[in-house]
Backbone as CSV, one residue per row, in Angstrom:
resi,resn,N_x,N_y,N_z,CA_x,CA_y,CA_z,C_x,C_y,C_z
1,UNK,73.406,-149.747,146.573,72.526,-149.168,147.506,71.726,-148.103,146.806
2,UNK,70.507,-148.037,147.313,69.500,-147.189,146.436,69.383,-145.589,147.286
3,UNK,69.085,-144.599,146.844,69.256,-143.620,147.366,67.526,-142.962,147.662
4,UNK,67.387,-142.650,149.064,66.218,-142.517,149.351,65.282,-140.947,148.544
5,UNK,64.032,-141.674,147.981,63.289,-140.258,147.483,63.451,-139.060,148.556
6,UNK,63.348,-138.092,147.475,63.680,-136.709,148.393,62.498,-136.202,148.643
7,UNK,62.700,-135.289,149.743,61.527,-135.293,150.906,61.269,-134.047,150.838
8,UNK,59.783,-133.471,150.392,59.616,-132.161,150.434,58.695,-131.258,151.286
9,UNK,58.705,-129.973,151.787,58.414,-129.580,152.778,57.083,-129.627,152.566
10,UNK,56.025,-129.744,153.900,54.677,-130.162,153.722,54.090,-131.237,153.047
11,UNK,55.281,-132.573,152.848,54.842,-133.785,151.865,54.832,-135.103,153.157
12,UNK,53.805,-135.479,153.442,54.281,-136.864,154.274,55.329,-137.987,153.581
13,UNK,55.856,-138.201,154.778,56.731,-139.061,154.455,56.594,-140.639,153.417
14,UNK,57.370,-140.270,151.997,57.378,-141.399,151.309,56.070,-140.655,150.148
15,UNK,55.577,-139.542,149.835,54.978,-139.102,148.689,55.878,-138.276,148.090
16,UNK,55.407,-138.488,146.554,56.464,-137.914,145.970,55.883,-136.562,145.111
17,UNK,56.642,-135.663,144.938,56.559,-134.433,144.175,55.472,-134.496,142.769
18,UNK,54.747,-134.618,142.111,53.937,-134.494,140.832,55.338,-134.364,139.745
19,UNK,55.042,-134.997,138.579,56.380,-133.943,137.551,55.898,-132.653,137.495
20,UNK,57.095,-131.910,136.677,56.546,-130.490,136.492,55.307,-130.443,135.311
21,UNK,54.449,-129.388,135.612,53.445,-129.014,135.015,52.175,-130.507,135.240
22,UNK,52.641,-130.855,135.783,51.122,-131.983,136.509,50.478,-131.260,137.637
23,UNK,48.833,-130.901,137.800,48.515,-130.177,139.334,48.370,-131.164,139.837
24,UNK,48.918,-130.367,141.331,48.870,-130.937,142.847,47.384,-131.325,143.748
25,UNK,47.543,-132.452,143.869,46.014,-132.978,144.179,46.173,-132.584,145.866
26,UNK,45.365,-131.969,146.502,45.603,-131.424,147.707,45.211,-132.830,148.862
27,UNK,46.482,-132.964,150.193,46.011,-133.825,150.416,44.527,-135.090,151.176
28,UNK,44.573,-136.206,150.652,43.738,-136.814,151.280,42.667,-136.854,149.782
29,UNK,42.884,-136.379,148.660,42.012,-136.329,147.293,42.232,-137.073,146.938
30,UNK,41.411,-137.898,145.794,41.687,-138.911,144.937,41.825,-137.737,143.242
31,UNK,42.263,-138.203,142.345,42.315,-137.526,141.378,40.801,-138.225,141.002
32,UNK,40.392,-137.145,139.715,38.993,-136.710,139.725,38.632,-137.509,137.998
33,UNK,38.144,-138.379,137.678,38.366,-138.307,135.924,37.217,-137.086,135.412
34,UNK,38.083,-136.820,134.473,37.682,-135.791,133.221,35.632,-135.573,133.239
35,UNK,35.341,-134.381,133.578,34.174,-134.044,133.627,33.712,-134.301,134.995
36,UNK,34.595,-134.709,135.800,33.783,-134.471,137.173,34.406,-133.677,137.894
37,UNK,33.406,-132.921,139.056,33.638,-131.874,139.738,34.552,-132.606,141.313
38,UNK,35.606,-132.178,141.399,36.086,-132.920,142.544,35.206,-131.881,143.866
39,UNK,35.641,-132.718,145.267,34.380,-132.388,145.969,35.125,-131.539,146.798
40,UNK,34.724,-130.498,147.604,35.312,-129.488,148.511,35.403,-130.603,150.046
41,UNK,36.780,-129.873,150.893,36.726,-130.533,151.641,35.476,-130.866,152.893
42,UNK,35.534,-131.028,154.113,34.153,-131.282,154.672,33.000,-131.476,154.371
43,UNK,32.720,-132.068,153.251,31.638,-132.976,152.966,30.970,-131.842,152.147
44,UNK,31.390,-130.406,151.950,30.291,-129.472,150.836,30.490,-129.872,149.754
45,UNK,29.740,-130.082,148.661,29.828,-130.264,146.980,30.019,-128.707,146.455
46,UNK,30.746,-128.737,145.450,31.197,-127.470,144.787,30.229,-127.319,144.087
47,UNK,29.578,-125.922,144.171,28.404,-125.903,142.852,28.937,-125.365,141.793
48,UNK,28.281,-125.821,140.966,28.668,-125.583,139.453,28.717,-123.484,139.536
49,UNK,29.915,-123.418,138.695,29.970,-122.083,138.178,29.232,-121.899,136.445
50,UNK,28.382,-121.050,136.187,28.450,-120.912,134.963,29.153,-119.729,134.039
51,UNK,29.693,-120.410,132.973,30.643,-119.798,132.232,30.431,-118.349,132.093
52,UNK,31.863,-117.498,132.884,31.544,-115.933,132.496,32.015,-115.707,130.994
53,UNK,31.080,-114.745,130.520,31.483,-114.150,128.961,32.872,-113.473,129.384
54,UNK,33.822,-113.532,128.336,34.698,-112.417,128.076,34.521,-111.262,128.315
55,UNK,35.857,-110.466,129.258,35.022,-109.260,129.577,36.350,-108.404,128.708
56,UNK,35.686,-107.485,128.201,36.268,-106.287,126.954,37.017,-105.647,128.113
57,UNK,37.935,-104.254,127.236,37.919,-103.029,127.615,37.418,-102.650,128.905
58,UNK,37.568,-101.889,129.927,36.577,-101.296,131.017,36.598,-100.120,130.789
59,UNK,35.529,-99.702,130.657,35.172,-98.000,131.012,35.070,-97.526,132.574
60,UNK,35.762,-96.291,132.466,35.099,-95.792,134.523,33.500,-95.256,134.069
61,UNK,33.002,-95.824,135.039,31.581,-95.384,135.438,31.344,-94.174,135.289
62,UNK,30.382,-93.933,133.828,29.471,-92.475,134.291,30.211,-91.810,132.609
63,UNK,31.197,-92.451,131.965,31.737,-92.276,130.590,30.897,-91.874,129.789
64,UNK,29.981,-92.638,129.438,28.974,-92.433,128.598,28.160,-91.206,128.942
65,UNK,27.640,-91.036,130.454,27.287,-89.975,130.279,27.600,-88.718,130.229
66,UNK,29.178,-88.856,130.334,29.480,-87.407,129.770,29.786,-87.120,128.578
67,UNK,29.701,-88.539,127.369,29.870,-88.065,125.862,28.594,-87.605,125.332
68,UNK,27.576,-88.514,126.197,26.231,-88.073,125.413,26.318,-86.303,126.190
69,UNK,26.537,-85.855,127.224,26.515,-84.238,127.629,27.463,-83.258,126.858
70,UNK,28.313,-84.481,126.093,29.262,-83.521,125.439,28.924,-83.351,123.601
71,UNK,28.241,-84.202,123.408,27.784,-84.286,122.043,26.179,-83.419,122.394
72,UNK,25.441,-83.447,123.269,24.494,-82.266,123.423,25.109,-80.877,123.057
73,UNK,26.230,-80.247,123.908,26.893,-79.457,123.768,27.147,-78.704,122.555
74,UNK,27.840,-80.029,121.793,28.174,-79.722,120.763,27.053,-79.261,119.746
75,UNK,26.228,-79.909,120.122,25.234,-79.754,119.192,24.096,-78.563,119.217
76,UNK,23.719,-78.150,120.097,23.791,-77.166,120.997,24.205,-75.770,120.144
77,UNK,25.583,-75.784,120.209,26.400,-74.345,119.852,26.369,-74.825,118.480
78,UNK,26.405,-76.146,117.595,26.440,-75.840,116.114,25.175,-75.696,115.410
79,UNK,23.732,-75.646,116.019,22.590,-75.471,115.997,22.185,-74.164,116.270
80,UNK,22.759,-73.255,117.282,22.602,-71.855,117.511,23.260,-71.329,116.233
81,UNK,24.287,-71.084,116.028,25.481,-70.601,114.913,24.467,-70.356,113.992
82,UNK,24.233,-71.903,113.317,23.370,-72.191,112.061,22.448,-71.711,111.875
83,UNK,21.509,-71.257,112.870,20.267,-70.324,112.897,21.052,-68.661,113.148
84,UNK,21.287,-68.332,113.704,21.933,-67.277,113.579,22.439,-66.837,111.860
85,UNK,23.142,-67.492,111.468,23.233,-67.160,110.338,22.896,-67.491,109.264
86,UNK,21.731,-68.417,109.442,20.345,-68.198,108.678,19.420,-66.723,108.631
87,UNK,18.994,-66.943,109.827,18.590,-65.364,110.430,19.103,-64.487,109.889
88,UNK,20.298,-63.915,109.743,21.211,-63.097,109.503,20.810,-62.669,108.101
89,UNK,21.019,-63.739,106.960,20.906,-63.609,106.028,19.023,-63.755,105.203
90,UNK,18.506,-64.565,105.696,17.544,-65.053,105.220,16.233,-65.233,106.044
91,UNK,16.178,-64.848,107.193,14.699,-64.667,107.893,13.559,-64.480,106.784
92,UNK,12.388,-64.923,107.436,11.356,-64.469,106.382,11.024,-62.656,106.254
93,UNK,11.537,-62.216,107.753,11.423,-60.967,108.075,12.372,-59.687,107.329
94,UNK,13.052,-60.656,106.305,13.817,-59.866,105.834,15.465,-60.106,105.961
95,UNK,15.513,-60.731,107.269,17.186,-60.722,107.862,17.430,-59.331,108.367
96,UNK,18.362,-60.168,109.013,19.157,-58.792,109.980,20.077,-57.704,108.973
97,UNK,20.803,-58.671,108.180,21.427,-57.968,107.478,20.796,-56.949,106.264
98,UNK,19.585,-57.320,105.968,18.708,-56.071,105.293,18.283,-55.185,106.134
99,UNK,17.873,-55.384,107.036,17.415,-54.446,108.305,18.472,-53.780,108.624
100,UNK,19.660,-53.896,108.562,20.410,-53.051,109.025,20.959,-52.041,107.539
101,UNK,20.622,-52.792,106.211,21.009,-51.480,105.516,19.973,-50.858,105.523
102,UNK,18.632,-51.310,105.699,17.286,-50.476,105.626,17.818,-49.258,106.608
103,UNK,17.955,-49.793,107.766,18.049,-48.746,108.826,19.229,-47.610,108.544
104,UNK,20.171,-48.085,107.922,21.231,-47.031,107.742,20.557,-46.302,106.447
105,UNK,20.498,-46.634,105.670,19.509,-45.482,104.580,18.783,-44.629,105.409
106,UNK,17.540,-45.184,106.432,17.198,-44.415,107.015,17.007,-43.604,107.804
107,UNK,18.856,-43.658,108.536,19.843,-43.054,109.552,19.989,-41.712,108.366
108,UNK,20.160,-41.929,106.441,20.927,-41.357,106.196,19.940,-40.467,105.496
109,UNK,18.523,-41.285,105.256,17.536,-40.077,104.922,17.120,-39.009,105.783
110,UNK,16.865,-39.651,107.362,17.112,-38.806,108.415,17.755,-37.776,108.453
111,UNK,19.025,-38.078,108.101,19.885,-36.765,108.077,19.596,-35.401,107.292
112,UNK,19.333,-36.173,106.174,19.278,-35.162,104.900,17.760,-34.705,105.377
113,UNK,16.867,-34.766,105.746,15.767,-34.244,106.472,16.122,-33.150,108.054
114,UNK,17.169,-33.324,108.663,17.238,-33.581,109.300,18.826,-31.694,109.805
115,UNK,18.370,-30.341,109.124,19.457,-29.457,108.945,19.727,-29.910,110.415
116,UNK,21.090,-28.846,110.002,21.767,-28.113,111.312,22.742,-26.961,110.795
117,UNK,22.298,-26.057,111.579,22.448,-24.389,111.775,23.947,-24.576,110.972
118,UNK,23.697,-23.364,109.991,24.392,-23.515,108.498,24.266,-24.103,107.760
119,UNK,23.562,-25.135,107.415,23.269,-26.381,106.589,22.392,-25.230,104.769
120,UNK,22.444,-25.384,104.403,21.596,-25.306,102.832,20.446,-25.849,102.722
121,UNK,19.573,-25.899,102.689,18.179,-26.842,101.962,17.025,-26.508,100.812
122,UNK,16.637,-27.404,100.746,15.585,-27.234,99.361,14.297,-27.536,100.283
123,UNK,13.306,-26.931,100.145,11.989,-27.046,101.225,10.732,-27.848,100.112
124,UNK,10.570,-28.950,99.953,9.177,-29.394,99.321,8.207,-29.203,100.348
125,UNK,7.215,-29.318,99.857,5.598,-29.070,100.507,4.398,-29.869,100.141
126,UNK,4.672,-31.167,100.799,3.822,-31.961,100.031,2.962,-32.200,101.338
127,UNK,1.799,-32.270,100.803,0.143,-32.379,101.616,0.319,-31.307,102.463
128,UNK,0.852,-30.127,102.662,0.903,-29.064,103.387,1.822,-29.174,104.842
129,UNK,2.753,-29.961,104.117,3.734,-30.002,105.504,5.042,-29.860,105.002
130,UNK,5.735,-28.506,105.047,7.099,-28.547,104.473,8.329,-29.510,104.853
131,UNK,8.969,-30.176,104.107,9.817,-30.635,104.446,11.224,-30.233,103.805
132,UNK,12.677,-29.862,104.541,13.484,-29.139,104.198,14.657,-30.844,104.031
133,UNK,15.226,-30.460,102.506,16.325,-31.775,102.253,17.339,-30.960,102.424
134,UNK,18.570,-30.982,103.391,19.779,-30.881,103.218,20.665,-31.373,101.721
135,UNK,21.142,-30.014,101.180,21.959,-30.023,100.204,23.183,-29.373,99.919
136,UNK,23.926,-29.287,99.076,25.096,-28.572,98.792,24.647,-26.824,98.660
137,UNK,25.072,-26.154,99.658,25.056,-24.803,99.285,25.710,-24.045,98.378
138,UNK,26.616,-24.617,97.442,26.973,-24.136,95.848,25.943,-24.735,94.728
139,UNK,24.925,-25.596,95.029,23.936,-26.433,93.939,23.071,-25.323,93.584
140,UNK,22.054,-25.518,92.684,21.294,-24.461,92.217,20.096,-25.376,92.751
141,UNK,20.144,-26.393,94.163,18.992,-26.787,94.221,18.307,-25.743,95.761
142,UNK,19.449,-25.164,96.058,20.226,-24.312,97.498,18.520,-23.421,97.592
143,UNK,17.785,-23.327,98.708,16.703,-22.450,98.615,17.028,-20.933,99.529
144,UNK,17.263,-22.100,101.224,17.926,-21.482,102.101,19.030,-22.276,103.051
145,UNK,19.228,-21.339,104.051,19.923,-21.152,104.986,19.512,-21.534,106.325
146,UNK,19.916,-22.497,106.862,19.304,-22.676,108.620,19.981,-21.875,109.074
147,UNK,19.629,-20.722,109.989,20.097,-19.897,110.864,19.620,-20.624,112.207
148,UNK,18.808,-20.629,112.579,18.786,-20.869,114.180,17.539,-22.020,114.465
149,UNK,17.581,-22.539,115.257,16.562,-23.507,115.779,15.703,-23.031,117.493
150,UNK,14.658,-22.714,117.034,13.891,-22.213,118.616,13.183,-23.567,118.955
151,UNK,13.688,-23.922,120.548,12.878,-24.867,121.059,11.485,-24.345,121.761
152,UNK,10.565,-25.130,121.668,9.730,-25.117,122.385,8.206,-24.586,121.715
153,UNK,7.071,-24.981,121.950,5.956,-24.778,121.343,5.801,-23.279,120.896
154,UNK,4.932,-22.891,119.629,4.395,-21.396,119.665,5.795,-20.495,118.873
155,UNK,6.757,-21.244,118.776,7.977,-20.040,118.930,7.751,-19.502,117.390
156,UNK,8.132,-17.821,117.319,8.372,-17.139,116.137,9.102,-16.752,115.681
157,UNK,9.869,-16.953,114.535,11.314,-16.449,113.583,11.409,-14.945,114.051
158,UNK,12.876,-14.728,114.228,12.050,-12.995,113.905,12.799,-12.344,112.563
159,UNK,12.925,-11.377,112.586,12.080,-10.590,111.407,13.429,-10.794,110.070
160,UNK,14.306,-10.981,110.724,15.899,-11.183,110.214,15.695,-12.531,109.229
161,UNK,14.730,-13.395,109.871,15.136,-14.683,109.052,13.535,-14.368,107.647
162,UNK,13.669,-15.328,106.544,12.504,-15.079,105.544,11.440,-16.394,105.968
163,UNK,11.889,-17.213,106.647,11.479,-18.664,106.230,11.150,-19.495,107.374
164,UNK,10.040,-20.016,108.394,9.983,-20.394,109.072,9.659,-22.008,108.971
165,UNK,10.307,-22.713,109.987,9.048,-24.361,110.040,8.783,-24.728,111.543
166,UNK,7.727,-24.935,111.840,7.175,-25.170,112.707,6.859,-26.670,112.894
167,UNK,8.017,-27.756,114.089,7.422,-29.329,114.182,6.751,-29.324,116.014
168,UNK,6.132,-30.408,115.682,5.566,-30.194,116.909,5.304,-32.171,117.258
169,UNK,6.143,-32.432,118.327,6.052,-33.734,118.723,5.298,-34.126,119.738
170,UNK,4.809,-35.374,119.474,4.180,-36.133,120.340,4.629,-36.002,121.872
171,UNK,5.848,-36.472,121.894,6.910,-36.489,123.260,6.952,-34.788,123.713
172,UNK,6.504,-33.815,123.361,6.784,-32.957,124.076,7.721,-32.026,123.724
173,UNK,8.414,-32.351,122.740,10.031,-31.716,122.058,9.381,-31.151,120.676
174,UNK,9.176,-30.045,121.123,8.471,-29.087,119.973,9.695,-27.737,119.644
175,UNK,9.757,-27.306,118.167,10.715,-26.842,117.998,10.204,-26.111,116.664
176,UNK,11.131,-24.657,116.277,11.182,-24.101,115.284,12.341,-24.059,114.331
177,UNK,12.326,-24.367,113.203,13.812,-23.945,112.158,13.630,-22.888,111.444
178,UNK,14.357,-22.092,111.709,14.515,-20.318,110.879,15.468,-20.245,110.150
179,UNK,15.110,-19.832,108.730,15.713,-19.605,107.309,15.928,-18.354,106.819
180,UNK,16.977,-18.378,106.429,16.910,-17.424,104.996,17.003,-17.728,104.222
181,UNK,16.771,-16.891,103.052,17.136,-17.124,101.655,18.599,-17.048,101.099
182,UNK,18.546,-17.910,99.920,20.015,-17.591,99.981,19.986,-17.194,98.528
């Protein structure tokens, strides 16, 4: 006695299973030969798909534009730097960094132009405008002595000091330096 094919769920009665790895022809299909498009059910024809390319990697949306904002950036601050310390050193203007010893020399010629009450100086007189250099009051370059400074236009040494200078500024800050000899 022969033993009846086995019966599987959703199979009409008396069809049999595909072997494994054969596809399942859905029913009421005929199998299709090689290069033809089998047909969708209710009478639509399947239209042709055309072949998608391989798709890579995915990026999230908008990636790119934050490398190109981040390579601006970058470029940006290593472009400032670089001029900066170009500038610094090498402007046509000189650079910053000469300008600033210029200016301290002339913080320091200032000074030495520049007594204060007790100070020593040597007085040159060139084109008729004395100018007093702060020096060592043990030097033999020593002339006088700043004793006192009178603000304000007109003012006169009195009789105590030998040596007067008289500046008189633009801004309004007009002033006298009174000397002795030393």
């Amino acid at each position: 006695m022969s033993t009846p094919p086995p019966q599987y769920p959703n199979q009409p009665y008396g069809q049999q299973q595909p072997p494994y790895g054969q596809p399942q022809q859905p029913y009421g299909q005929q199998p299709q030969p090689y290069g033809q498009q089998p047909q969708q059910p209710y009478g639509y024809p399947q239209q042709p798909q055309p072949p998608q390319p391989p798709r890579g990697p995915q990026r999230p949306p908008g990636a790119a534009l934050r490398a190109v904002k981040a390579a601006v950036v970058v470029i940006a601050i290593v472009g400032g730097l670089g001029y900066y310390v170009w500038d610094y050193n090498t402007s046509p203007t000189g650079g910053k960094a000469k300008a600033e010893a210029s200016a301290s020399a002339a913080a320091e010629e200032a000074k030495t132009h520049d007594p204060e009450v007790g100070d020593c100086v040597k007085v040159a007189d060139p084109k008729g405008k004395p100018v007093p250099t702060v020096v060592d009051c043990g030097s033999p370059e020593a002339e006088y002595k700043m004793g006192e400074m009178l603000p304000g236009q007109g003012q006169e040494c009195s009789a105590k000091y030998d040596y007067g200078i008289q500046y008189y500024s633009s801004r309004g800050f007009d002033y006298t330096l009174c000397f002795t000899k030393v």
